[in-house]
């Protein structure tokens, strides 16, 4: 969360603002910049999105060096006071920070005891004050001494009034640097380098340094670090949008994304590492993710269980580490993450590696920390996902895990995976009847709470559909296993309640419908979601809405089932006047635990 930028070059203020806009997916609670000119640095801040900052920034012809920040608030409310950059008391240092300083209260006490005053509630201000505390002739030594005090995660871009350049440091939050002809750009995401440079440097954990645009000095605790540049792949920036919002664009991208995924996994070479893995060497598979990625794990675990007849477990990443998981070299750990930077998922990866488990990363961002650190990376090929609510990435996570389960099964039989069924699914992919989704959205927009029920794969869809409705429409949507209704949840049903019934799984449909009847008899209004033709007519007559989707007849039904709910969430959100791309209190990349 939070995005940071550092820039050395002309047109400083506007360049930083433009780059911050690209990082806004990381948080949009407040924003700020500090820009140096001959008389020192000037700080501008504003609450809310970057467009508010743009209105208050005064451009100066002398500016050449600056830093910027877009915030997702952790410590302290999203006020101007708490917005970055944060400055030292003597105003000689200014910095932007992405991450969390876990021992900041202890440090703050120590600094206050030394006579310093604090103006914000943030952990980040402590770093600015520490820089002043350790200030000396050699600024890199000052930085080093400051970093030695910090526990937690940080990507930092730092200005000092006397120095023509930008200092930086990184631990567990992403940071990249690119140089170009005397200009420099530091950023939390390489998408900022589009149009600026064709190469960039990855700053690793424990590294810190300085650039003035001509040279790049990188150090760690052992001394100077030699860095090799990585080539910048321009395709990462392909985020043109002709739609009103990225969310709807990305839902429509699904078809293309699924085809790109299949195309990628149809190339033998791309399956090499996965096919070399013998599932018989493992006694269990553990699927880890957060939010939507976790919901995809629920589906992935079903695929692996069915295809490979192996014990599969799922856990949300934030719980996993503290649940005393039994991990060893016979455990296969699958980490699912769109961004590849989610702090909880990264912590789970660390634990898996410590315990010598084999790790697979199912990721969208192929240059991400998870992608770089797992034993096997399975890219989901969804393309850049900008909207905070994950849509096409979820579908691509599912197809990836489905293909992976087929490949591992084929490997056991010493054959090649047969992807014909996947291919047919992609060829016949359909978004369904958009007018129907709009109709449902027109009703749901007036609801405060709804319930979603299903069994098996349908319950996985219900979890993800509920999450989409919650985050983009601010409606309390709750999910239950259909069979659980009578164990408590029926008490919540009244005439105002809509219950969405997912019924696409033939083997349990009769039971699901009986559960739906239990809700209907107590006054609930039913939205039936099914792929099946031979549904009970009497029951269908009781439904307020029926959404009929294609019967896919394999696990990929999970994709067919979720897409309508992504549309419904989008339409409901827009009709309520919410910006579905930037729901309140959220951020796309969650880099704090
Ligand atoms: C919901 C959503 C979040 C993410 C979660 C994990 O639409 O996008 O729940 O799925 O924050 O993010 P990644 O997949 O980047 O690890």
Coordinates of C-alpha atoms and ligand atoms in Angstrom, one line a residue:
X1 CA 0.0 0.0 0.0
X2 CA 1.1 3.5 -0.6
X3 CA 3.1 4.4 -3.7
X4 CA 6.3 6.4 -3.7
X5 CA 8.1 8.2 -6.5
X6 CA 11.4 10.1 -6.7
X7 CA 12.4 12.1 -9.7
X8 CA 15.4 14.1 -10.9
X9 CA 14.8 16.0 -14.2
X10 CA 12.8 18.8 -15.8
X11 CA 9.1 19.4 -15.4
X12 CA 9.5 17.9 -11.9
X13 CA 6.2 18.6 -10.3
X14 CA 4.1 17.4 -13.3
X15 CA 6.2 14.3 -13.8
X16 CA 5.9 13.3 -10.2
X17 CA 2.1 13.8 -10.3
X18 CA 1.8 11.8 -13.6
X19 CA 3.8 8.9 -12.0
X20 CA 1.8 9.1 -8.8
X21 CA -1.4 8.7 -10.9
X22 CA 0.0 5.4 -12.1
X23 CA 0.5 4.3 -8.5
X24 CA -2.9 5.4 -7.3
X25 CA -4.0 1.8 -7.3
X26 CA -1.8 1.4 -4.2
X27 CA -3.8 3.9 -2.1
X28 CA -5.8 7.1 -2.6
X29 CA -6.4 8.5 0.9
X30 CA -4.1 11.5 0.5
X31 CA -1.1 12.5 -1.6
X32 CA 1.8 14.9 -1.5
X33 CA 5.1 16.0 -3.0
X34 CA 8.3 17.7 -1.9
X35 CA 10.3 19.5 -4.6
X36 CA 13.8 21.0 -4.2
X37 CA 14.9 24.2 -5.8
X38 CA 17.6 26.7 -5.0
X39 CA 16.0 27.8 -1.7
X40 CA 15.4 24.3 -0.3
X41 CA 12.4 22.1 -0.7
X42 CA 8.7 23.0 -0.9
X43 CA 6.0 20.6 0.3
X44 CA 2.4 20.3 -1.1
X45 CA -0.2 17.9 0.3
X46 CA -3.9 17.2 -0.1
X47 CA -6.5 14.8 1.1
X48 CA -8.0 12.3 -1.3
X49 CA -7.0 11.5 -4.9
X50 CA -4.0 12.9 -6.8
X51 CA -6.4 15.2 -8.8
X52 CA -6.8 17.2 -5.5
X53 CA -3.0 17.5 -5.1
X54 CA -2.7 18.7 -8.7
X55 CA -4.8 21.7 -7.8
X56 CA -2.6 22.8 -4.9
X57 CA 0.9 22.2 -6.4
X58 CA 2.7 25.4 -7.5
X59 CA 5.2 24.7 -10.3
X60 CA 8.6 26.3 -10.1
X61 CA 11.0 26.6 -13.1
X62 CA 14.0 25.9 -10.8
X63 CA 12.7 22.5 -9.6
X64 CA 14.9 19.6 -10.6
X65 CA 14.5 17.1 -7.8
X66 CA 11.4 15.8 -6.0
X67 CA 9.6 13.0 -4.2
X68 CA 5.9 12.1 -4.1
X69 CA 3.5 9.8 -2.3
X70 CA 0.0 8.4 -2.6
X71 CA -1.2 7.1 0.7
X72 CA -3.3 4.2 2.0
X73 CA -3.7 5.2 5.6
X74 CA -2.4 2.8 8.3
X75 CA -1.2 4.9 11.2
X76 CA -3.3 8.1 11.6
X77 CA -6.4 9.3 9.7
X78 CA -6.2 10.3 6.1
X79 CA -5.6 14.0 6.9
X80 CA -3.2 16.5 5.3
X81 CA -1.1 16.4 8.5
X82 CA -0.6 12.7 8.1
X83 CA 0.0 12.9 4.4
X84 CA 3.6 12.4 3.1
X85 CA 6.2 13.8 2.6
X86 CA 7.2 13.9 6.2
X87 CA 9.9 16.3 7.3
X88 CA 12.5 16.6 10.1
X89 CA 12.0 19.3 12.7
X90 CA 14.9 21.3 11.3
X91 CA 13.3 21.0 7.9
X92 CA 16.5 19.6 6.3
X93 CA 15.1 16.2 5.5
X94 CA 11.9 15.2 3.7
X95 CA 10.8 11.7 2.9
X96 CA 8.1 9.5 1.5
X97 CA 7.5 6.0 2.9
X98 CA 5.7 2.9 1.9
X99 CA 5.5 0.2 4.6
X100 CA 5.0 0.1 8.3
X101 CA 7.6 0.8 11.0
X102 CA 6.6 -1.6 13.7
X103 CA 8.7 -0.1 16.6
X104 CA 7.8 3.5 15.8
X105 CA 6.2 4.2 19.2
X106 CA 9.4 3.1 21.0
X107 CA 11.5 5.3 18.6
X108 CA 9.1 8.2 19.0
X109 CA 9.4 8.1 22.8
X110 CA 13.2 8.1 22.5
X111 CA 13.1 11.1 20.1
X112 CA 10.6 13.0 22.2
X113 CA 12.9 12.4 25.2
X114 CA 15.7 14.0 23.2
X115 CA 13.4 17.1 22.8
X116 CA 11.9 16.5 19.4
X117 CA 8.2 17.3 18.7
X118 CA 5.9 15.4 16.4
X119 CA 3.1 16.9 14.3
X120 CA 1.5 13.7 12.8
X121 CA 0.1 10.3 14.0
X122 CA 2.2 8.4 11.4
X123 CA 5.0 6.0 11.9
X124 CA 6.8 7.6 8.9
X125 CA 7.4 10.9 10.7
X126 CA 9.7 9.0 13.1
X127 CA 12.1 8.2 10.2
X128 CA 12.4 11.9 9.3
X129 CA 13.1 12.8 12.9
X130 CA 15.7 9.9 13.2
X131 CA 17.5 11.3 10.1
X132 CA 17.8 14.6 11.9
X133 CA 18.9 12.8 15.1
X134 CA 21.7 11.0 13.3
X135 CA 22.6 13.8 10.8
X136 CA 26.3 14.1 10.1
X137 CA 28.6 15.0 7.3
X138 CA 28.3 11.7 5.4
X139 CA 24.6 11.4 4.6
X140 CA 24.8 7.8 3.6
X141 CA 26.1 7.0 7.1
X142 CA 23.1 9.0 8.5
X143 CA 20.8 6.9 6.4
X144 CA 22.5 3.7 7.6
X145 CA 22.3 4.7 11.3
X146 CA 18.6 5.5 10.8
X147 CA 17.8 2.3 9.1
X148 CA 19.6 0.3 11.8
X149 CA 16.9 1.5 14.2
X150 CA 13.9 0.5 12.1
X151 CA 11.9 -2.7 12.5
X152 CA 9.3 -3.3 9.8
X153 CA 8.9 -2.7 6.1
X154 CA 9.9 0.3 4.1
X155 CA 10.6 1.7 0.7
X156 CA 11.9 5.2 1.2
X157 CA 12.8 8.1 -1.0
X158 CA 14.6 10.9 0.9
X159 CA 15.7 14.4 0.2
X160 CA 18.3 16.4 2.1
X161 CA 18.4 20.2 1.7
X162 CA 22.1 20.2 1.0
X163 CA 22.3 17.3 -1.5
X164 CA 21.5 17.3 -5.2
X165 CA 20.0 13.9 -5.4
X166 CA 17.7 11.4 -3.8
X167 CA 18.5 8.8 -1.1
X168 CA 16.6 5.6 -1.0
X169 CA 16.2 2.4 1.1
X170 CA 14.2 -0.8 0.9
X171 CA 13.0 -3.6 3.1
X172 CA 10.0 -5.7 2.3
X173 CA 8.3 -3.0 0.2
X174 CA 9.0 -2.8 -3.5
X175 CA 11.4 -0.2 -5.0
X176 CA 12.8 0.2 -8.4
X177 CA 15.2 2.8 -9.9
X178 CA 15.8 3.8 -13.5
X179 CA 18.4 6.3 -14.9
X180 CA 18.3 8.1 -18.2
X181 CA 20.8 10.7 -19.4
X182 CA 21.2 12.5 -16.1
X183 CA 17.6 12.0 -15.0
X184 CA 16.5 9.5 -12.4
X185 CA 13.2 7.9 -11.5
X186 CA 12.5 5.8 -8.4
X187 CA 9.1 4.1 -8.0
X188 CA 7.1 1.5 -6.2
X189 CA 6.2 -0.1 -9.5
X190 CA 8.0 -0.4 -12.8
X191 CA 4.9 0.8 -14.7
X192 CA 6.2 4.3 -13.9
X193 CA 9.2 3.7 -16.2
X194 CA 7.1 3.5 -19.4
X195 CA 8.4 6.3 -21.7
X196 CA 11.2 7.1 -19.3
X197 CA 13.8 4.3 -19.6
X198 CA 14.3 0.9 -21.2
X199 CA 16.2 -0.5 -18.3
X200 CA 15.7 -0.4 -14.5
X201 CA 17.3 -1.6 -11.3
X202 CA 15.6 -3.7 -8.7
X203 CA 16.5 -2.6 -5.2
X204 CA 16.6 -5.6 -2.9
X205 CA 15.7 -5.9 0.8
X206 CA 18.4 -4.4 3.1
X207 CA 19.8 -2.1 0.3
X208 CA 20.0 1.6 0.4
X209 CA 21.8 4.2 -1.6
X210 CA 21.8 7.5 -3.5
X211 CA 21.4 8.7 -7.1
X212 CA 21.9 12.1 -8.6
X213 CA 20.7 11.0 -12.0
X214 CA 24.2 10.3 -13.3
X215 CA 25.4 7.7 -10.9
X216 CA 23.7 5.1 -8.8
X217 CA 25.2 4.1 -5.5
X218 CA 23.7 1.0 -3.8
X219 CA 25.0 -0.4 -0.5
X220 CA 24.0 -3.1 1.9
X221 CA 25.5 -4.0 5.3
X222 CA 28.5 -5.7 3.5
X223 CA 29.3 -2.6 1.4
X224 CA 28.8 -1.4 -2.1
X225 CA 26.5 -3.6 -4.3
X226 CA 27.1 -4.0 -8.0
X227 CA 23.8 -3.9 -9.8
X228 CA 22.8 -5.2 -13.3
X229 CA 19.9 -3.6 -15.0
X230 CA 16.7 -5.4 -16.1
X231 CA 15.1 -4.7 -19.4
X232 CA 11.8 -2.8 -19.2
X233 CA 9.0 -4.7 -20.9
X234 CA 6.7 -2.0 -22.4
X235 CA 3.8 -4.4 -22.6
X236 CA 3.3 -4.0 -18.8
X237 CA 1.9 -0.6 -19.5
X238 CA -0.9 -1.6 -21.9
X239 CA -3.7 0.0 -19.9
X240 CA -5.6 2.0 -22.5
X241 CA -9.2 2.3 -21.5
X242 CA -12.2 3.3 -23.7
X243 CA -14.7 2.3 -21.0
X244 CA -16.1 4.5 -18.2
X245 CA -14.2 2.5 -15.6
X246 CA -11.3 0.0 -15.5
X247 CA -13.5 -2.5 -13.7
X248 CA -15.9 -3.0 -16.7
X249 CA -13.0 -2.9 -19.1
X250 CA -11.3 -5.6 -17.1
X251 CA -14.4 -7.8 -16.9
X252 CA -14.6 -7.6 -20.7
X253 CA -10.9 -8.3 -21.0
X254 CA -11.6 -11.8 -19.4
X255 CA -12.2 -13.6 -22.7
X256 CA -8.9 -12.3 -24.2
X257 CA -7.1 -13.0 -20.9
X258 CA -8.3 -16.6 -20.7
X259 CA -7.2 -17.1 -24.3
X260 CA -3.7 -15.7 -23.6
X261 CA -3.5 -18.0 -20.6
X262 CA -4.3 -21.0 -22.7
X263 CA -1.9 -19.9 -25.4
X264 CA 0.9 -19.6 -22.9
X265 CA 0.3 -23.0 -21.3
X266 CA -0.1 -24.7 -24.7
X267 CA 3.7 -24.0 -25.2
X268 CA 5.6 -27.1 -23.9
X269 CA 8.5 -25.0 -22.7
X270 CA 6.4 -22.9 -20.4
X271 CA 5.3 -26.1 -18.6
X272 CA 8.8 -27.5 -18.1
X273 CA 9.3 -26.7 -14.4
X274 CA 5.7 -27.8 -13.5
X275 CA 6.0 -31.0 -15.4
X276 CA 9.2 -31.8 -13.6
X277 CA 7.3 -31.9 -10.4
X278 CA 6.1 -35.3 -9.2
X279 CA 3.1 -34.9 -7.1
X280 CA 3.7 -38.3 -5.5
X281 CA 6.6 -36.7 -3.7
X282 CA 4.2 -34.7 -1.6
X283 CA 1.7 -35.6 1.0
X284 CA -0.3 -32.5 0.8
X285 CA -0.9 -29.2 -1.1
X286 CA -1.6 -26.0 0.8
X287 CA -3.2 -23.1 -1.1
X288 CA -2.6 -19.6 0.4
X289 CA -4.0 -16.2 -0.7
X290 CA -6.0 -13.2 0.5
X291 CA -9.4 -11.8 -0.5
X292 CA -10.2 -12.8 -4.1
X293 CA -7.0 -14.7 -4.4
X294 CA -8.0 -16.8 -1.4
X295 CA -11.4 -17.4 -3.0
X296 CA -9.6 -18.7 -6.1
X297 CA -7.6 -21.0 -3.7
X298 CA -10.9 -22.6 -2.6
X299 CA -11.5 -23.5 -6.3
X300 CA -7.9 -24.5 -6.9
X301 CA -7.9 -26.9 -4.0
X302 CA -11.0 -28.6 -5.4
X303 CA -9.3 -29.1 -8.8
X304 CA -6.2 -30.6 -7.2
X305 CA -8.2 -32.9 -4.9
X306 CA -10.3 -34.1 -7.8
X307 CA -7.5 -34.6 -10.4
X308 CA -4.6 -35.7 -8.1
X309 CA -6.3 -37.4 -5.2
X310 CA -4.1 -35.6 -2.7
X311 CA -4.9 -33.9 0.6
X312 CA -5.5 -30.2 -0.1
X313 CA -5.8 -27.4 2.4
X314 CA -6.6 -23.7 2.1
X315 CA -5.8 -20.8 4.4
X316 CA -6.0 -17.1 4.3
X317 CA -2.4 -15.8 4.3
X318 CA -2.9 -13.6 7.4
X319 CA -3.9 -16.6 9.5
X320 CA -1.6 -19.2 8.0
X321 CA 1.6 -18.2 9.8
X322 CA 0.0 -18.2 13.2
X323 CA -1.9 -21.5 12.8
X324 CA 1.2 -23.6 13.4
X325 CA 1.0 -25.2 10.0
X326 CA 2.8 -28.5 9.6
X327 CA 5.1 -27.8 6.7
X328 CA 8.1 -29.8 5.4
X329 CA 9.7 -30.9 2.2
X330 CA 6.7 -33.1 1.4
X331 CA 4.4 -30.1 1.3
X332 CA 3.6 -28.2 -1.9
X333 CA 2.6 -24.6 -1.1
X334 CA 0.7 -22.7 -3.8
X335 CA 0.6 -19.0 -3.3
X336 CA -2.0 -17.1 -5.3
X337 CA -1.6 -13.4 -5.7
X338 CA -2.5 -11.0 -8.5
X339 CA 0.0 -8.4 -7.4
X340 CA 2.6 -10.8 -6.1
X341 CA 3.4 -8.2 -3.4
X342 CA 0.7 -8.9 -0.8
X343 CA 2.6 -8.8 2.6
X344 CA 0.7 -11.6 4.2
X345 CA 1.1 -13.9 1.2
X346 CA 4.8 -13.0 1.1
X347 CA 5.1 -13.9 4.8
X348 CA 3.5 -17.2 4.1
X349 CA 6.0 -17.8 1.3
X350 CA 8.9 -17.1 3.7
X351 CA 7.5 -19.6 6.2
X352 CA 7.1 -22.2 3.5
X353 CA 10.7 -21.7 2.3
X354 CA 12.1 -21.9 5.9
X355 CA 10.4 -25.3 6.2
X356 CA 11.8 -26.5 2.8
X357 CA 8.4 -26.9 1.2
X358 CA 8.2 -26.6 -2.6
X359 CA 6.5 -23.3 -3.6
X360 CA 4.5 -22.4 -6.6
X361 CA 3.4 -18.8 -7.2
X362 CA 0.2 -18.2 -9.2
X363 CA 0.8 -14.5 -10.0
X364 CA -0.2 -11.9 -12.5
X365 CA 2.7 -9.4 -12.0
X366 CA 5.6 -11.4 -13.3
X367 CA 8.3 -9.1 -11.9
X368 CA 6.8 -9.2 -8.4
X369 CA 8.5 -10.4 -5.3
X370 CA 6.4 -13.6 -5.1
X371 CA 7.2 -14.4 -8.7
X372 CA 10.9 -13.9 -8.1
X373 CA 11.1 -16.0 -4.9
X374 CA 9.0 -19.1 -5.5
X375 CA 10.4 -22.3 -7.0
X376 CA 7.9 -22.3 -9.8
X377 CA 6.1 -19.3 -11.2
X378 CA 2.8 -19.9 -13.0
X379 CA 1.9 -16.6 -14.6
X380 CA -1.9 -16.1 -15.0
X381 CA -1.5 -13.8 -18.1
X382 CA -4.5 -11.6 -17.2
X383 CA -2.7 -8.4 -18.3
X384 CA -2.5 -5.3 -16.1
X385 CA -5.4 -5.1 -13.7
X386 CA -6.0 -1.6 -12.5
X387 CA -9.4 -1.6 -10.8
X388 CA -9.2 -2.3 -7.1
X389 CA -11.8 -5.1 -7.4
X390 CA -10.1 -8.1 -9.0
X391 CA -12.1 -9.6 -11.9
X392 CA -10.2 -11.0 -14.8
X393 CA -7.3 -12.0 -12.5
X394 CA -9.7 -14.3 -10.5
X395 CA -10.8 -16.0 -13.7
X396 CA -7.2 -16.4 -14.8
X397 CA -6.1 -17.7 -11.4
X398 CA -8.8 -20.4 -11.8
X399 CA -7.9 -21.4 -15.3
X400 CA -4.2 -21.5 -14.3
X401 CA -4.8 -23.9 -11.4
X402 CA -7.1 -26.0 -13.5
X403 CA -4.4 -26.4 -16.2
X404 CA -1.8 -27.0 -13.5
X405 CA -3.9 -29.8 -12.0
X406 CA -4.2 -31.4 -15.5
X407 CA -0.5 -31.1 -16.2
X408 CA 0.5 -32.7 -12.9
X409 CA -2.0 -35.5 -13.5
X410 CA -0.6 -36.1 -17.0
X411 CA 2.9 -36.1 -15.6
X412 CA 2.0 -38.9 -13.3
X413 CA 0.8 -40.9 -16.3
X414 CA 3.9 -39.9 -18.3
X415 CA 1.7 -38.3 -20.9
X416 CA 1.0 -34.7 -22.1
X417 CA -1.9 -32.8 -20.6
X418 CA -4.9 -32.7 -22.8
X419 CA -6.1 -29.1 -22.9
X420 CA -8.9 -29.7 -25.5
X421 CA -11.6 -29.1 -22.8
X422 CA -9.9 -25.9 -21.8
X423 CA -9.6 -24.8 -25.4
X424 CA -13.3 -25.5 -26.0
X425 CA -14.2 -23.5 -22.9
X426 CA -12.2 -20.5 -24.1
X427 CA -13.6 -20.8 -27.7
X428 CA -17.2 -20.8 -26.4
X429 CA -16.8 -18.3 -23.7
X430 CA -19.8 -16.0 -23.3
X431 CA -20.5 -13.1 -21.0
X432 CA -24.2 -14.0 -20.9
X433 CA -27.2 -11.6 -20.9
X434 CA -26.0 -8.2 -19.7
X435 CA -29.6 -6.8 -19.6
X436 CA -30.4 -9.4 -17.0
X437 CA -27.4 -8.3 -14.8
X438 CA -28.5 -4.7 -15.1
X439 CA -32.0 -5.7 -14.0
X440 CA -30.7 -7.4 -10.9
X441 CA -28.4 -4.5 -10.2
X442 CA -31.4 -2.2 -10.3
X443 CA -33.0 -4.2 -7.5
X444 CA -29.9 -4.8 -5.4
X445 CA -28.9 -1.2 -5.3
X446 CA -31.7 -0.7 -2.7
X447 CA -30.7 -3.5 -0.4
X448 CA -28.5 -3.2 2.7
X449 CA -27.9 -6.9 3.1
X450 CA -28.2 -10.0 0.9
X451 CA -27.2 -13.6 1.4
X452 CA -25.6 -16.0 -1.0
X453 CA -25.7 -19.7 -0.7
X454 CA -24.4 -22.7 -2.5
X455 CA -22.7 -26.1 -2.1
X456 CA -19.3 -27.2 -3.3
X457 CA -17.9 -25.2 -6.2
X458 CA -21.0 -23.0 -6.0
X459 CA -20.2 -21.9 -2.5
X460 CA -16.7 -20.8 -3.7
X461 CA -18.5 -18.6 -6.3
X462 CA -20.8 -17.3 -3.6
X463 CA -17.8 -16.2 -1.5
X464 CA -16.3 -14.3 -4.4
X465 CA -19.6 -12.8 -5.6
X466 CA -20.3 -11.6 -2.1
X467 CA -16.8 -10.0 -1.9
X468 CA -17.4 -8.1 -5.2
X469 CA -20.8 -6.9 -3.9
X470 CA -19.4 -5.8 -0.5
X471 CA -16.4 -4.0 -1.8
X472 CA -17.9 -2.2 -4.8
X473 CA -21.5 -1.6 -3.7
X474 CA -21.1 -1.3 0.1
X475 CA -23.9 -3.9 0.6
X476 CA -23.5 -6.4 3.4
X477 CA -23.5 -9.6 1.4
X478 CA -23.0 -12.7 3.4
X479 CA -22.2 -16.2 2.2
X480 CA -23.2 -19.5 3.7
X481 CA -22.9 -23.2 2.8
X482 CA -26.5 -23.9 1.7
X483 CA -26.7 -26.8 4.2
X484 CA -25.8 -24.4 7.1
X485 CA -29.0 -22.3 6.8
X486 CA -30.9 -24.2 9.4
X487 CA -28.0 -24.0 11.8
X488 CA -28.5 -20.3 12.6
X489 CA -28.7 -18.2 9.5
X490 CA -32.4 -18.6 8.9
X491 CA -33.0 -16.4 12.0
X492 CA -31.9 -13.5 9.8
X493 CA -34.4 -14.0 7.0
X494 CA -37.4 -11.8 6.6
X495 CA -39.6 -10.4 3.8
X496 CA -36.9 -7.9 2.9
X497 CA -34.1 -10.4 2.4
X498 CA -32.8 -11.4 -1.0
X499 CA -31.1 -14.8 -1.1
X500 CA -28.9 -15.6 -4.1
X501 CA -29.0 -19.4 -4.7
X502 CA -26.1 -20.8 -6.7
X503 CA -27.2 -24.1 -8.2
X504 CA -24.9 -25.3 -11.0
X505 CA -23.6 -28.5 -9.4
X506 CA -25.8 -31.4 -10.5
X507 CA -24.9 -33.8 -7.7
X508 CA -26.1 -31.4 -5.0
X509 CA -28.7 -29.3 -6.8
X510 CA -31.7 -31.0 -5.2
X511 CA -30.3 -30.4 -1.7
X512 CA -29.4 -26.8 -2.5
X513 CA -32.9 -26.2 -3.8
X514 CA -34.4 -27.7 -0.6
X515 CA -32.3 -25.2 1.4
X516 CA -33.5 -22.4 -0.8
X517 CA -37.1 -23.5 -0.1
X518 CA -36.4 -23.2 3.6
X519 CA -35.4 -19.6 3.1
X520 CA -38.3 -18.9 0.7
X521 CA -40.9 -20.3 3.2
X522 CA -39.6 -17.8 5.7
X523 CA -40.2 -14.9 3.4
X524 CA -36.9 -14.6 1.5
X525 CA -36.9 -13.4 -2.1
X526 CA -34.9 -15.8 -4.3
X527 CA -32.4 -15.0 -7.1
X528 CA -31.7 -18.3 -8.7
X529 CA -28.4 -18.7 -10.5
X530 CA -28.1 -21.9 -12.5
X531 CA -26.6 -23.7 -15.5
X532 CA -29.0 -26.6 -15.4
X533 CA -32.0 -27.2 -17.7
X534 CA -34.1 -29.6 -15.7
X535 CA -34.8 -27.4 -12.7
X536 CA -38.0 -27.9 -10.7
X537 CA -40.6 -25.7 -12.4
X538 CA -42.6 -25.1 -9.2
X539 CA -39.4 -23.8 -7.5
X540 CA -38.6 -21.6 -10.5
X541 CA -42.0 -20.0 -10.3
X542 CA -41.1 -18.8 -6.8
X543 CA -37.9 -17.0 -7.9
X544 CA -37.8 -13.2 -8.2
X545 CA -35.0 -13.5 -10.8
X546 CA -33.4 -16.4 -12.6
X547 CA -30.0 -16.1 -14.2
X548 CA -29.2 -19.0 -16.6
X549 CA -25.6 -19.5 -17.5
X550 CA -23.9 -22.0 -19.8
X551 CA -23.3 -25.5 -18.5
X552 CA -19.6 -26.0 -18.9
X553 CA -19.5 -29.5 -17.4
X554 CA -16.1 -29.1 -15.8
X555 CA -14.4 -27.1 -13.1
X556 CA -14.1 -24.1 -15.3
X557 CA -17.8 -23.6 -14.5
X558 CA -16.4 -21.5 -11.7
X559 CA -15.4 -18.9 -14.2
X560 CA -18.7 -18.9 -16.1
X561 CA -20.4 -18.5 -12.7
X562 CA -18.5 -15.5 -11.4
X563 CA -18.5 -13.3 -14.5
X564 CA -22.2 -12.3 -14.2
X565 CA -21.7 -11.3 -10.6
X566 CA -18.8 -9.1 -11.6
X567 CA -21.1 -7.4 -14.0
X568 CA -23.9 -7.2 -11.4
X569 CA -21.5 -5.7 -8.8
X570 CA -20.2 -3.2 -11.4
X571 CA -23.7 -2.1 -12.5
X572 CA -24.9 -1.9 -8.9
X573 CA -21.9 0.2 -7.8
X574 CA -22.3 2.7 -10.7
X575 CA -26.0 3.0 -10.1
X576 CA -25.3 3.9 -6.4
X577 CA -22.9 6.6 -7.6
X578 CA -19.8 4.7 -6.3
X579 CA -16.6 4.7 -8.3
X580 CA -16.1 1.0 -8.7
X581 CA -12.4 1.4 -9.5
X582 CA -11.6 3.1 -6.2
X583 CA -14.0 1.8 -3.5
X584 CA -13.6 3.6 -0.1
X585 CA -10.9 2.4 2.3
X586 CA -9.3 0.0 -0.1
X587 CA -6.1 -0.3 -2.2
X588 CA -5.1 -2.7 -4.9
X589 CA -1.8 -3.8 -3.6
X590 CA -1.8 -4.6 0.2
X591 CA 1.8 -4.5 1.2
X592 CA 1.1 -4.3 5.0
X593 CA 0.3 -7.2 7.3
Ligands
LIG1 C1 -10.8 -8.0 -4.1 C2 -9.4 -7.9 -4.2 C3 -8.6 -8.2 -3.0 C4 -7.3 -9.0 -3.4 C5 -6.4 -9.2 -2.2 C6 -5.1 -10.0 -2.6 O1 -11.4 -7.7 -5.3 O2 -8.8 -7.5 -5.2 O3 -9.3 -9.0 -2.1 O4 -7.6 -10.2 -4.0 O5 -6.0 -8.0 -1.6 O6 -4.4 -9.3 -3.5 P1 -3.3 -10.1 -4.4 O7 -4.1 -11.0 -5.3 O8 -2.6 -9.0 -5.1 O9 -2.4 -10.8 -3.4

